[in-house]
Short mmCIF file of C-alpha atoms and ligand atoms in Angstrom, two decimals:
data_model
loop_
_atom_site.label_atom_id
_atom_site.label_comp_id
_atom_site.label_asym_id
_atom_site.label_seq_id
_atom_site.Cartn_x
_atom_site.Cartn_y
_atom_site.Cartn_z
CA MET L 289 -7.41 -4.84 12.70
CA ALA L 290 -10.23 -6.55 14.54
CA TYR L 291 -12.56 -4.23 16.39
CA SER L 292 -14.55 -5.04 19.50
CA ASP L 293 -18.32 -5.24 19.13
CA LYS L 294 -18.62 -2.06 21.18
CA VAL L 295 -16.40 -0.08 18.85
CA ILE L 296 -18.36 -1.34 15.87
CA ASP L 297 -21.67 -0.48 17.54
CA HIS L 298 -20.60 3.11 18.28
CA TYR L 299 -19.06 3.44 14.86
CA GLU L 300 -22.14 2.22 13.02
CA ASN L 301 -24.62 4.01 15.28
CA PRO L 302 -22.74 7.00 16.61
CA ARG L 303 -24.57 8.74 19.47
CA ASN L 304 -24.99 12.49 19.69
CA VAL L 305 -23.45 13.55 16.42
CA GLY L 306 -23.88 17.23 15.81
CA VAL L 307 -23.16 20.81 16.67
CA LEU L 308 -24.03 23.17 19.50
CA ASP L 309 -23.68 26.89 19.06
CA LYS L 310 -20.16 27.57 20.23
CA ASP L 311 -20.97 31.23 20.84
CA GLU L 312 -23.62 30.49 23.46
CA SER L 313 -22.41 31.18 26.98
CA ASP L 314 -23.68 27.83 28.30
CA VAL L 315 -21.78 25.81 25.66
CA GLY L 316 -18.22 24.59 26.07
CA THR L 317 -16.26 23.40 23.03
CA GLY L 318 -13.15 21.26 23.02
CA MET L 319 -11.35 20.54 19.77
CA VAL L 320 -8.26 18.35 19.99
CA GLY L 321 -5.99 16.41 17.67
CA ALA L 322 -4.67 17.46 14.30
CA PRO L 323 -5.60 16.60 10.71
CA ALA L 324 -2.01 15.69 9.97
CA CYS L 325 -2.09 13.07 12.71
CA GLY L 326 -5.25 11.53 11.31
CA ASP L 327 -7.63 12.47 14.10
CA VAL L 328 -9.54 15.57 15.15
CA MET L 329 -12.23 15.41 17.81
CA ARG L 330 -14.67 18.15 18.59
CA LEU L 331 -16.72 17.69 21.74
CA GLN L 332 -19.32 20.19 22.87
CA ILE L 333 -21.24 20.35 26.14
CA LYS L 334 -24.26 22.38 27.14
CA VAL L 335 -24.27 23.09 30.84
CA GLY L 336 -27.33 23.87 32.95
CA SER L 337 -27.45 26.57 35.61
CA ASP L 338 -26.96 23.83 38.22
CA GLY L 339 -23.59 22.96 36.69
CA VAL L 340 -24.82 19.68 35.25
CA ILE L 341 -24.13 18.76 31.62
CA GLU L 342 -27.48 18.69 29.86
CA ASP L 343 -26.42 17.84 26.38
CA ALA L 344 -23.31 16.79 24.52
CA LYS L 345 -22.49 16.61 20.81
CA PHE L 346 -19.47 15.52 18.86
CA LYS L 347 -17.94 15.31 15.45
CA THR L 348 -14.79 13.31 14.85
CA TYR L 349 -12.42 12.87 11.95
CA GLY L 350 -10.44 9.76 12.66
CA CYS L 351 -10.38 6.00 12.77
CA GLY L 352 -13.20 3.85 14.08
CA SER L 353 -11.74 3.80 17.59
CA ALA L 354 -11.55 7.59 17.69
CA ILE L 355 -15.17 7.89 16.56
CA ALA L 356 -16.26 5.29 19.12
CA SER L 357 -14.29 6.95 21.94
CA SER L 358 -15.95 10.29 21.34
CA SER L 359 -19.39 8.80 20.86
CA LEU L 360 -19.10 6.89 24.13
CA LEU L 361 -17.85 10.00 25.89
CA THR L 362 -20.93 12.02 24.91
CA GLU L 363 -23.09 9.34 26.50
CA TRP L 364 -21.02 9.31 29.66
CA VAL L 365 -20.84 13.05 30.30
CA LYS L 366 -24.56 13.74 30.00
CA GLY L 367 -26.00 14.19 33.49
CA LYS L 368 -22.59 14.58 35.07
CA THR L 369 -21.31 17.70 36.81
CA LEU L 370 -18.32 19.45 35.29
CA ASP L 371 -16.05 18.06 37.96
CA GLU L 372 -17.31 14.53 37.47
CA ALA L 373 -16.89 14.84 33.71
CA SER L 374 -13.33 16.11 34.09
CA GLU L 375 -12.48 13.05 36.11
CA ILE L 376 -13.22 10.60 33.31
CA LYS L 377 -9.99 8.75 32.59
CA ASN L 378 -8.86 7.57 29.21
CA SER L 379 -8.24 4.14 30.70
CA GLU L 380 -11.94 3.80 31.49
CA ILE L 381 -12.82 4.54 27.88
CA ALA L 382 -10.16 2.19 26.58
CA GLU L 383 -11.40 -0.53 28.88
CA GLU L 384 -15.07 -0.07 28.01
CA LEU L 385 -14.31 -0.20 24.28
CA GLU L 386 -11.64 -2.90 24.63
CA LEU L 387 -9.20 -0.82 22.62
CA PRO L 388 -5.96 -2.54 21.62
CA PRO L 389 -2.73 -0.83 22.75
CA VAL L 390 -2.15 0.93 19.39
CA LYS L 391 -5.56 2.57 19.74
CA VAL L 392 -5.20 3.82 23.30
CA HIS L 393 -4.23 7.23 21.96
CA CYS L 394 -7.82 7.57 20.70
CA SER L 395 -9.09 7.36 24.27
CA VAL L 396 -6.43 9.83 25.40
CA LEU L 397 -7.72 12.23 22.80
CA ALA L 398 -11.26 11.79 24.13
CA GLU L 399 -10.10 12.59 27.65
CA ASP L 400 -8.33 15.68 26.32
CA ALA L 401 -11.50 16.69 24.49
CA ILE L 402 -13.75 16.69 27.55
CA LYS L 403 -11.11 18.52 29.60
CA ALA L 404 -10.84 21.14 26.87
CA ALA L 405 -14.62 21.52 26.63
CA VAL L 406 -14.94 22.00 30.40
CA GLN L 407 -12.08 24.48 30.34
CA ASP L 408 -13.70 26.42 27.52
CA TYR L 409 -17.00 26.58 29.40
CA LYS L 410 -15.32 27.71 32.60
CA SER L 411 -13.34 30.45 30.91
CA LYS L 412 -16.55 31.75 29.33
CA GLN L 413 -18.22 31.88 32.74
CA ALA L 414 -15.25 33.71 34.27
CA LYS L 415 -15.71 36.57 31.80
CA MET Z 182 -22.29 -11.65 -5.87
CA LYS Z 183 -20.27 -12.68 -2.85
CA THR Z 184 -18.99 -10.25 -0.21
CA PRO Z 185 -16.47 -9.16 0.86
CA ILE Z 186 -15.34 -8.21 -2.63
CA TYR Z 187 -11.64 -8.43 -3.33
CA PHE Z 188 -10.14 -5.15 -4.55
CA ASP Z 189 -6.59 -5.74 -3.36
CA TYR Z 190 -5.00 -7.53 -6.31
CA SER Z 191 -1.75 -5.60 -5.83
CA ALA Z 192 -1.34 -7.05 -2.37
CA THR Z 193 -1.73 -10.53 -3.75
CA THR Z 194 -3.90 -12.44 -6.18
CA PRO Z 195 -5.77 -15.70 -5.82
CA VAL Z 196 -4.00 -18.57 -7.55
CA ASP Z 197 -5.62 -19.29 -10.90
CA LYS Z 198 -7.29 -22.72 -10.83
CA ARG Z 199 -5.23 -23.83 -13.84
CA VAL Z 200 -2.11 -22.95 -11.86
CA ALA Z 201 -3.29 -24.70 -8.72
CA GLU Z 202 -3.93 -27.89 -10.69
CA LYS Z 203 -0.44 -27.94 -12.10
CA MET Z 204 1.03 -27.33 -8.66
CA CYS Z 205 -0.96 -30.15 -7.12
CA ASP Z 206 0.58 -32.50 -9.67
CA CYS Z 207 4.01 -31.88 -8.15
CA LEU Z 208 3.51 -32.96 -4.56
CA THR Z 209 2.46 -36.50 -3.83
CA LEU Z 210 3.91 -39.93 -4.52
CA GLU Z 211 1.71 -40.17 -7.61
CA GLY Z 212 2.91 -36.78 -8.77
CA ASN Z 213 6.13 -35.13 -9.85
CA PHE Z 214 7.65 -34.88 -6.38
CA GLY Z 215 11.33 -35.54 -7.11
CA ASN Z 216 14.26 -33.28 -6.34
CA PRO Z 217 15.17 -31.46 -9.55
CA SER Z 218 18.85 -31.84 -8.64
CA SER Z 219 18.67 -35.62 -8.43
CA ARG Z 220 20.59 -36.66 -11.51
CA SER Z 221 20.54 -40.41 -10.88
CA HIS Z 222 16.90 -41.37 -11.46
CA PRO Z 223 13.72 -40.47 -13.40
CA PHE Z 224 12.10 -38.75 -10.39
CA GLY Z 225 14.79 -36.10 -10.48
CA TRP Z 226 14.77 -35.89 -14.27
CA ALA Z 227 11.01 -35.32 -14.39
CA ALA Z 228 11.18 -32.62 -11.74
CA ASP Z 229 14.07 -30.96 -13.53
CA GLU Z 230 12.14 -30.99 -16.77
CA ALA Z 231 9.15 -29.30 -15.12
CA VAL Z 232 11.39 -26.66 -13.57
CA GLU Z 233 13.07 -25.96 -16.90
CA GLN Z 234 9.74 -25.66 -18.68
CA ALA Z 235 8.68 -23.11 -16.06
CA ARG Z 236 11.94 -21.26 -16.57
CA LYS Z 237 11.15 -21.01 -20.27
CA ASP Z 238 7.64 -19.74 -19.54
CA VAL Z 239 8.88 -17.08 -17.14
CA ALA Z 240 11.62 -16.02 -19.56
CA ALA Z 241 9.11 -15.86 -22.41
CA LEU Z 242 6.93 -13.29 -20.69
CA ILE Z 243 9.84 -10.89 -20.42
CA ASN Z 244 11.48 -11.92 -23.71
CA ALA Z 245 14.63 -13.18 -22.01
CA ASN Z 246 16.80 -16.26 -22.31
CA PRO Z 247 15.75 -18.99 -19.83
CA LYS Z 248 19.39 -19.14 -18.70
CA GLU Z 249 18.94 -15.63 -17.36
CA ILE Z 250 16.30 -16.69 -14.82
CA VAL Z 251 17.29 -17.45 -11.21
CA TRP Z 252 14.59 -18.85 -8.91
CA THR Z 253 14.09 -17.15 -5.57
CA SER Z 254 11.48 -17.10 -2.82
CA GLY Z 255 9.85 -13.92 -4.13
CA ALA Z 256 10.51 -10.37 -5.21
CA THR Z 257 11.82 -9.44 -1.77
CA GLU Z 258 14.59 -11.98 -2.09
CA SER Z 259 15.21 -11.01 -5.71
CA ASP Z 260 15.60 -7.37 -4.70
CA ASN Z 261 18.01 -8.34 -1.93
CA LEU Z 262 20.02 -10.62 -4.18
CA ALA Z 263 20.21 -8.02 -6.94
CA ILE Z 264 21.15 -5.03 -4.82
CA LYS Z 265 23.39 -6.62 -2.20
CA GLY Z 266 24.72 -9.03 -4.80
CA VAL Z 267 25.86 -6.23 -7.11
CA ALA Z 268 27.07 -3.98 -4.30
CA HIS Z 269 29.23 -6.70 -2.84
CA PHE Z 270 30.52 -7.98 -6.16
CA TYR Z 271 31.40 -4.59 -7.63
CA HIS Z 272 32.41 -2.69 -4.49
CA LYS Z 273 35.90 -2.10 -5.85
CA LYS Z 274 34.37 -0.11 -8.72
CA GLY Z 275 32.48 2.18 -6.40
CA LYS Z 276 30.10 2.35 -3.50
CA HIS Z 277 27.38 4.66 -4.70
CA ILE Z 278 23.82 3.53 -5.43
CA ILE Z 279 20.85 5.49 -6.76
CA THR Z 280 17.25 4.57 -6.03
CA SER Z 281 13.99 6.43 -5.43
CA LYS Z 282 11.93 7.30 -2.38
CA THR Z 283 8.88 5.46 -3.62
CA GLU Z 284 10.51 2.05 -3.95
CA HIS Z 285 9.12 -0.96 -2.12
CA LYS Z 286 10.58 -1.58 1.33
CA ALA Z 287 12.39 -4.61 -0.07
CA VAL Z 288 14.56 -2.16 -2.00
CA LEU Z 289 14.67 0.70 0.51
CA ASP Z 290 15.57 -1.40 3.52
CA THR Z 291 18.17 -3.29 1.51
CA CYS Z 292 19.74 0.05 0.61
CA ARG Z 293 19.63 1.13 4.25
CA GLN Z 294 21.50 -2.01 5.16
CA LEU Z 295 24.15 -1.22 2.56
CA GLU Z 296 24.46 2.28 4.01
CA ARG Z 297 25.30 0.66 7.34
CA GLU Z 298 27.97 -1.30 5.50
CA GLY Z 299 29.54 1.90 4.20
CA TYR Z 300 27.80 2.36 0.85
CA GLU Z 301 26.30 5.71 -0.13
CA VAL Z 302 22.76 5.83 -1.41
CA THR Z 303 20.94 8.67 -3.19
CA TYR Z 304 17.16 8.50 -2.81
CA LEU Z 305 15.56 10.42 -5.67
CA ASP Z 306 12.44 12.49 -5.03
CA PRO Z 307 9.66 11.49 -7.40
CA GLN Z 308 7.74 14.12 -9.34
CA THR Z 309 4.26 14.91 -8.07
CA ASN Z 310 2.83 12.44 -10.58
CA GLY Z 311 4.88 9.71 -8.90
CA LEU Z 312 7.39 9.19 -11.70
CA VAL Z 313 11.16 9.37 -11.49
CA ASP Z 314 12.55 12.53 -13.06
CA ILE Z 315 15.08 11.34 -15.65
CA ASP Z 316 17.09 14.55 -15.53
CA GLN Z 317 17.34 14.36 -11.79
CA LEU Z 318 18.52 10.78 -12.14
CA LYS Z 319 21.17 11.81 -14.65
CA ALA Z 320 22.35 14.56 -12.36
CA ALA Z 321 22.69 12.15 -9.44
CA ILE Z 322 25.09 9.86 -11.32
CA ARG Z 323 28.68 10.01 -10.03
CA ASP Z 324 31.90 8.36 -11.12
CA ASP Z 325 31.56 5.85 -8.31
CA THR Z 326 27.91 4.98 -9.02
CA ILE Z 327 27.68 1.22 -9.50
CA LEU Z 328 23.95 0.59 -9.40
CA VAL Z 329 20.64 2.25 -10.18
CA SER Z 330 17.55 0.54 -8.78
CA ILE Z 331 14.18 1.88 -9.95
CA MET Z 332 10.86 0.09 -9.82
CA HIS Z 333 8.87 -0.46 -12.99
CA VAL Z 334 5.39 -0.03 -11.50
CA ASN Z 335 4.73 1.40 -8.09
CA ASN Z 336 2.71 -0.86 -5.81
CA GLU Z 337 0.63 1.90 -4.20
CA ILE Z 338 -0.17 4.27 -7.03
CA GLY Z 339 0.40 2.03 -10.04
CA VAL Z 340 2.46 4.53 -12.03
CA ILE Z 341 4.86 3.22 -14.68
CA ASN Z 342 8.43 4.48 -14.79
CA ASP Z 343 10.14 4.81 -18.15
CA ILE Z 344 12.68 2.07 -17.60
CA THR Z 345 13.54 1.99 -21.29
CA ALA Z 346 14.84 5.56 -21.06
CA ILE Z 347 16.65 4.94 -17.78
CA GLY Z 348 18.29 1.84 -19.26
CA GLU Z 349 19.76 3.89 -22.07
CA ILE Z 350 21.39 6.23 -19.59
CA THR Z 351 22.77 3.59 -17.25
CA ARG Z 352 24.10 1.41 -20.06
CA GLU Z 353 25.90 4.36 -21.63
CA ARG Z 354 27.52 5.17 -18.30
CA GLY Z 355 28.39 1.54 -17.56
CA ILE Z 356 26.17 1.43 -14.50
CA ILE Z 357 24.19 -1.67 -13.59
CA PHE Z 358 20.43 -1.19 -13.70
CA HIS Z 359 18.07 -3.16 -11.46
CA VAL Z 360 14.29 -3.00 -11.85
CA ASP Z 361 11.70 -4.28 -9.39
CA ALA Z 362 9.02 -5.58 -11.73
CA ALA Z 363 6.87 -7.31 -9.11
CA GLN Z 364 3.91 -5.09 -10.02
CA SER Z 365 4.42 -4.86 -13.76
CA ALA Z 366 4.98 -8.41 -14.93
CA GLY Z 367 1.85 -9.69 -16.61
CA LYS Z 368 0.32 -6.23 -16.63
CA ILE Z 369 2.40 -4.34 -19.14
CA GLU Z 370 4.95 -5.35 -21.73
CA ILE Z 371 8.42 -6.16 -20.50
CA ASP Z 372 11.02 -6.90 -23.13
CA MET Z 373 14.54 -7.70 -22.02
CA GLN Z 374 15.77 -7.63 -25.62
CA LYS Z 375 14.70 -4.02 -25.96
CA MET Z 376 15.09 -2.67 -22.45
CA LYS Z 377 18.61 -2.23 -21.18
CA VAL Z 378 17.80 -3.65 -17.79
CA ASP Z 379 20.48 -5.79 -16.15
CA LEU Z 380 18.56 -7.29 -13.26
CA LEU Z 381 14.79 -7.66 -12.95
CA SER Z 382 12.87 -8.86 -9.88
CA LEU Z 383 9.73 -10.94 -10.38
CA SER Z 384 7.13 -12.39 -8.07
CA ALA Z 385 4.54 -15.08 -8.75
CA HIS Z 386 1.78 -14.14 -6.34
CA LYS Z 387 0.95 -10.83 -7.97
CA ILE Z 388 -0.02 -12.55 -11.19
CA TYR Z 389 -2.18 -15.48 -10.08
CA GLY Z 390 0.70 -17.71 -9.06
CA PRO Z 391 1.56 -18.92 -5.56
CA LYS Z 392 3.17 -16.92 -2.77
CA GLY Z 393 6.72 -17.74 -1.77
CA VAL Z 394 8.29 -17.97 -5.21
CA GLY Z 395 9.85 -15.43 -7.51
CA ALA Z 396 12.75 -14.97 -9.85
CA LEU Z 397 15.60 -12.67 -10.66
CA PHE Z 398 16.52 -12.03 -14.26
CA VAL Z 399 20.32 -11.73 -14.45
CA ARG Z 400 21.55 -10.53 -17.82
CA ARG Z 401 24.16 -12.61 -19.64
CA LYS Z 402 25.09 -10.15 -22.39
CA PRO Z 403 26.69 -8.00 -21.11
CA ARG Z 404 27.32 -10.38 -18.27
CA ILE Z 405 26.19 -9.24 -14.85
CA ARG Z 406 27.58 -10.85 -11.72
CA VAL Z 407 26.01 -10.98 -8.29
CA GLU Z 408 27.48 -12.27 -5.07
CA ALA Z 409 25.30 -15.05 -3.65
CA GLN Z 410 23.36 -14.22 -0.50
CA MET Z 411 22.39 -17.82 0.18
CA HIS Z 412 25.17 -20.37 0.25
CA GLY Z 413 24.85 -24.12 0.03
CA GLY Z 414 24.51 -26.70 -2.71
CA GLY Z 415 25.37 -24.34 -5.52
CA HIS Z 416 21.94 -24.35 -7.17
CA GLU Z 417 21.06 -21.76 -9.79
CA ARG Z 418 24.66 -21.54 -10.96
CA GLY Z 419 25.78 -20.69 -7.47
CA MET Z 420 23.67 -17.57 -7.26
CA ARG Z 421 21.00 -19.04 -5.02
CA SER Z 422 21.42 -22.32 -3.20
CA GLY Z 423 18.53 -24.37 -1.90
CA THR Z 424 16.51 -27.28 -3.25
CA LEU Z 425 14.20 -25.96 -5.91
CA ALA Z 426 10.53 -25.96 -4.86
CA THR Z 427 9.14 -27.78 -7.88
CA HIS Z 428 5.47 -27.14 -7.16
CA GLN Z 429 6.04 -23.43 -6.53
CA ILE Z 430 8.17 -23.00 -9.60
CA VAL Z 431 5.76 -24.92 -11.80
CA GLY Z 432 3.00 -22.68 -10.45
CA MET Z 433 4.95 -19.57 -11.30
CA GLY Z 434 5.72 -20.88 -14.77
CA GLU Z 435 2.08 -21.66 -15.49
CA ALA Z 436 0.98 -18.26 -14.14
CA PHE Z 437 3.47 -16.52 -16.40
CA ARG Z 438 2.46 -18.64 -19.39
CA ILE Z 439 -1.18 -17.72 -18.87
CA ALA Z 440 -0.25 -14.06 -18.36
CA LYS Z 441 1.55 -13.97 -21.69
CA GLU Z 442 -1.46 -15.44 -23.44
CA GLU Z 443 -4.20 -13.50 -21.71
CA MET Z 444 -2.61 -10.22 -20.71
CA GLN Z 445 -4.12 -8.22 -23.53
CA GLN Z 446 -7.66 -9.42 -23.12
CA ASP Z 447 -7.40 -9.18 -19.31
CA ASN Z 448 -6.19 -5.60 -19.58
CA ALA Z 449 -8.86 -4.57 -22.02
CA ARG Z 450 -11.53 -5.80 -19.64
CA ILE Z 451 -9.89 -4.45 -16.49
CA ILE Z 452 -9.31 -0.96 -17.78
CA LYS Z 453 -13.01 -0.68 -18.61
CA LEU Z 454 -13.86 -1.67 -15.06
CA ARG Z 455 -11.30 0.73 -13.63
CA ASP Z 456 -12.71 3.58 -15.70
CA ARG Z 457 -16.20 2.65 -14.60
CA LEU Z 458 -15.08 2.88 -10.98
CA PHE Z 459 -13.31 6.15 -11.64
CA ASP Z 460 -16.34 7.62 -13.41
CA GLY Z 461 -18.54 6.60 -10.51
CA LEU Z 462 -16.36 8.37 -7.97
CA LYS Z 463 -14.90 11.37 -9.73
CA ASP Z 464 -17.87 13.63 -9.11
CA ILE Z 465 -17.70 13.32 -5.34
CA GLU Z 466 -16.50 16.63 -3.94
CA GLU Z 467 -12.90 16.89 -2.80
CA VAL Z 468 -11.50 13.69 -4.24
CA TYR Z 469 -7.92 13.51 -5.44
CA ILE Z 470 -6.36 10.90 -7.67
CA ASN Z 471 -2.90 9.96 -6.49
CA GLY Z 472 -0.34 9.39 -9.21
CA ASP Z 473 -0.33 9.92 -12.94
CA MET Z 474 -3.45 8.65 -14.72
CA GLU Z 475 -1.78 8.20 -18.06
CA HIS Z 476 1.39 6.33 -17.14
CA ARG Z 477 -0.45 3.86 -15.00
CA VAL Z 478 -1.27 0.17 -14.98
CA PRO Z 479 -4.89 -0.58 -15.89
CA HIS Z 480 -5.88 -2.22 -12.64
CA ASN Z 481 -4.88 0.44 -10.10
CA ILE Z 482 -6.68 3.46 -8.81
CA ASN Z 483 -5.61 5.33 -5.69
CA ILE Z 484 -7.92 8.05 -4.42
CA SER Z 485 -7.87 10.40 -1.46
CA PHE Z 486 -11.25 11.39 -0.07
CA ASN Z 487 -10.49 14.63 1.69
CA TYR Z 488 -11.81 15.15 5.24
CA VAL Z 489 -12.47 11.45 5.75
CA GLU Z 490 -9.92 9.32 7.55
CA GLY Z 491 -8.86 6.25 5.60
CA GLU Z 492 -9.15 3.65 8.30
CA SER Z 493 -12.66 4.66 9.26
CA LEU Z 494 -13.58 4.60 5.60
CA MET Z 495 -12.20 1.10 5.25
CA MET Z 496 -14.18 0.10 8.32
CA ALA Z 497 -17.29 1.47 6.64
CA LEU Z 498 -16.40 -0.32 3.44
CA LYS Z 499 -16.25 -3.64 5.20
CA ASP Z 500 -17.69 -5.42 2.17
CA LEU Z 501 -14.79 -4.16 0.06
CA ALA Z 502 -11.28 -5.51 0.61
CA VAL Z 503 -9.11 -2.48 -0.17
CA SER Z 504 -5.97 -0.98 1.30
CA SER Z 505 -5.25 2.48 2.64
CA GLY Z 506 -2.34 4.85 2.97
CA SER Z 507 -3.65 5.75 6.37
CA ALA Z 508 -1.26 5.59 9.29
CA CYS Z 509 -3.78 3.68 11.30
CA THR Z 510 -3.43 0.68 9.05
CA SER Z 511 0.30 0.48 9.51
CA SER Z 512 2.09 -0.51 12.67
CA SER Z 513 4.32 2.56 12.49
CA LEU Z 514 1.43 5.07 12.66
CA GLU Z 515 3.04 6.93 9.76
CA PRO Z 516 0.94 7.65 6.70
CA SER Z 517 2.08 6.22 3.36
CA TYR Z 518 5.65 7.25 2.55
CA VAL Z 519 4.83 6.98 -1.14
CA LEU Z 520 2.03 9.52 -0.96
CA ARG Z 521 4.18 11.77 1.18
CA ALA Z 522 7.03 11.50 -1.31
CA ILE Z 523 4.79 12.67 -4.16
CA GLY Z 524 3.94 15.72 -2.10
CA ARG Z 525 0.55 14.78 -0.72
CA ASN Z 526 -0.02 16.35 2.66
CA ASP Z 527 -0.62 14.13 5.64
CA GLU Z 528 -4.39 14.61 5.56
CA LEU Z 529 -4.66 13.41 1.99
CA ALA Z 530 -2.30 10.55 2.69
CA HIS Z 531 -4.46 9.54 5.64
CA SER Z 532 -7.60 9.56 3.54
CA SER Z 533 -6.32 7.52 0.61
CA ILE Z 534 -7.75 4.24 -0.58
CA ARG Z 535 -6.12 1.94 -3.10
CA PHE Z 536 -8.40 -0.16 -5.27
CA THR Z 537 -6.66 -2.79 -7.34
CA LEU Z 538 -8.73 -4.87 -9.71
CA GLY Z 539 -7.94 -8.15 -11.38
CA ARG Z 540 -8.87 -11.14 -13.48
CA PHE Z 541 -11.93 -11.99 -11.41
CA THR Z 542 -13.39 -8.52 -10.85
CA THR Z 543 -16.89 -8.04 -12.30
CA GLU Z 544 -18.97 -5.06 -13.35
CA GLU Z 545 -21.52 -5.89 -10.69
CA GLU Z 546 -18.82 -5.66 -8.05
CA ILE Z 547 -17.71 -2.27 -9.32
CA ASP Z 548 -21.25 -0.89 -9.25
CA TYR Z 549 -21.76 -2.18 -5.73
CA ALA Z 550 -18.48 -0.59 -4.66
CA ILE Z 551 -19.40 2.80 -6.09
CA LYS Z 552 -22.66 2.85 -4.18
CA GLN Z 553 -21.00 1.76 -0.94
CA ILE Z 554 -18.33 4.40 -1.27
CA ILE Z 555 -20.69 7.27 -2.05
CA ASP Z 556 -23.03 6.36 0.81
CA ASN Z 557 -20.26 6.02 3.33
CA ILE Z 558 -18.34 9.11 2.30
CA THR Z 559 -21.52 11.06 2.89
CA LYS Z 560 -22.04 9.46 6.26
CA LEU Z 561 -18.47 9.96 7.43
CA ARG Z 562 -18.35 13.55 6.25
CA GLU Z 563 -21.43 14.28 8.33
CA LEU Z 564 -19.34 13.03 11.24
CA SER Z 565 -16.26 15.01 10.30
CA PRO Z 566 -15.56 18.37 11.95
CA LEU Z 567 -13.09 19.10 9.17
CA TRP Z 568 -15.72 18.69 6.49
CA GLU Z 569 -18.01 21.04 8.40
CA MET Z 570 -15.23 23.61 8.62
CA TYR Z 571 -14.47 23.21 4.94
CA LYS Z 572 -18.14 23.76 4.12
CA ASP Z 573 -18.18 26.82 6.35
CA GLY Z 574 -15.26 28.22 4.42
CA ILE Z 575 -12.75 27.88 7.25
CA ASP Z 576 -9.17 27.35 6.14
CA ILE Z 577 -8.05 24.26 7.99
CA ASN Z 578 -4.41 24.91 7.26
CA ALA Z 579 -4.62 28.30 8.95
CA ILE Z 580 -5.53 26.70 12.28
CA GLN Z 581 -2.81 26.05 14.83
CA TRP Z 582 -3.25 22.35 15.48
CA ALA Z 583 -1.54 20.83 18.47
CA ALA Z 584 0.37 17.87 17.07
CA HIS Z 585 0.25 14.85 19.29
C1 PLP O 616 7.00 -3.49 -5.87
C2 PLP O 616 7.13 -4.70 -5.01
N1 PLP O 616 8.34 -5.22 -4.76
C3 PLP O 616 8.48 -6.29 -3.98
C4 PLP O 616 7.42 -6.94 -3.42
C5 PLP O 616 7.63 -8.13 -2.55
O1 PLP O 616 7.32 -9.30 -3.25
P1 PLP O 616 7.27 -10.70 -2.55
O2 PLP O 616 6.02 -10.71 -1.74
O3 PLP O 616 7.22 -11.69 -3.67
O4 PLP O 616 8.48 -10.85 -1.71
C6 PLP O 616 6.13 -6.44 -3.66
C7 PLP O 616 4.94 -7.06 -3.06
O5 PLP O 616 4.59 -6.82 -1.93
C8 PLP O 616 5.99 -5.29 -4.47
O6 PLP O 616 4.78 -4.77 -4.69
#
């Protein structure tokens, strides 16, 4: 499989790898995928009182495209409001990384991850 | 040392220079370019002589009679000719075939085709070490069983089936026994005088010969018949028509001749390298060897690195040409059916890497590979949420994952 330069760049220099404390009230965690399917993404966001995402971290078990999709996503969501972040489409990620059709599911997973993280944050706030 | 380093000798091997030279002599006007079937002039005679010498060399490696060798385009064709050929020829005796779940696709898909034609096929489950369970095989035999097809060496995990023992059983029951020996020829001893194998598939490109040529051993005593799959000029005693590809066949013959001569010294060197690789990797946490280590060809090692996905590992190991059981490397997005069949869970199948060494592998290359692997496993595990959970003592299997 030939990878685009962008996938290789994110894979070799992943941005924002790490962990945020999932028990903090201003942190939202989204974990999607399944080990049996070969990819698990965990995306975490830290949200400021103004509703803007201040920080984002990820860890991903998966192929190079899955790692790149989540790495790119952490860059994109920083500085966005929750609503803006939820509007990120998998097609935008796939396009930016020039993912081949068999790898589009990696970008779908990334979209699911940010939606899940936002959802987690919101449900914490509702409590 | 040149990179990338080739560690995929079970996929194919480079042609040995001695083989390439012989092949080149069979192409041009100055060379031995004739049609081996041309009986009316010296061009044909010379080509025929070269083909017959190759036939002797191939037969010699497996201790068979040259008359028992039928040229084909490779092990895929040999498997097809053997299995379909027997099924079609002996269908009046019965329509039941036994094979195993870890066979190469050339065998499995051929059996599937026969199922569509009304044959019944039993696919044996391997044991967790990858080997066929002889008792299970015995139990699967029925009165209408006409053929047992079991591979000698598995291409993914390198384990060696006891075909001598299986041959005793099939011969006693009057069942034809086919063996796919694409991965064993030139690596371990094959003796058609001792082993009661009736049909044996061979390929040239796994043992430093060219791609696109192979052979099927068809036993003469007791005589085994196969229905031709390719019809035409009646070459190869009617079993496989088509003008013989002199240069390919000569290449295969030379590769087999060299294998017979150098197999022992090659193996002695390769097993040391394989053990060196194994020793370098075995202390990494959470690594699993796939397949039996004892009944295994010297040049194969197949390892799962838990919590690291195979394709991303291969991407990291870009200087090492290896193959993976990961779904992402196949078009079907299914992880290796061989690893699944031996009971590996999907995660371990996804994180498996096959290293296959060969005649040109060096110690320096092995040491470089070990370092690359250790560094990258560490890096990828830092990226892996599963590794973090494992380290935190969380049971990953207890989590309800949403399959997608
Ligand atoms: C066990 C086994 N059988 C059959 C084949 C097919 O051989 P060929 O490429 O000569 O058709 C291979 C190689 O891929 C193999 O490993």
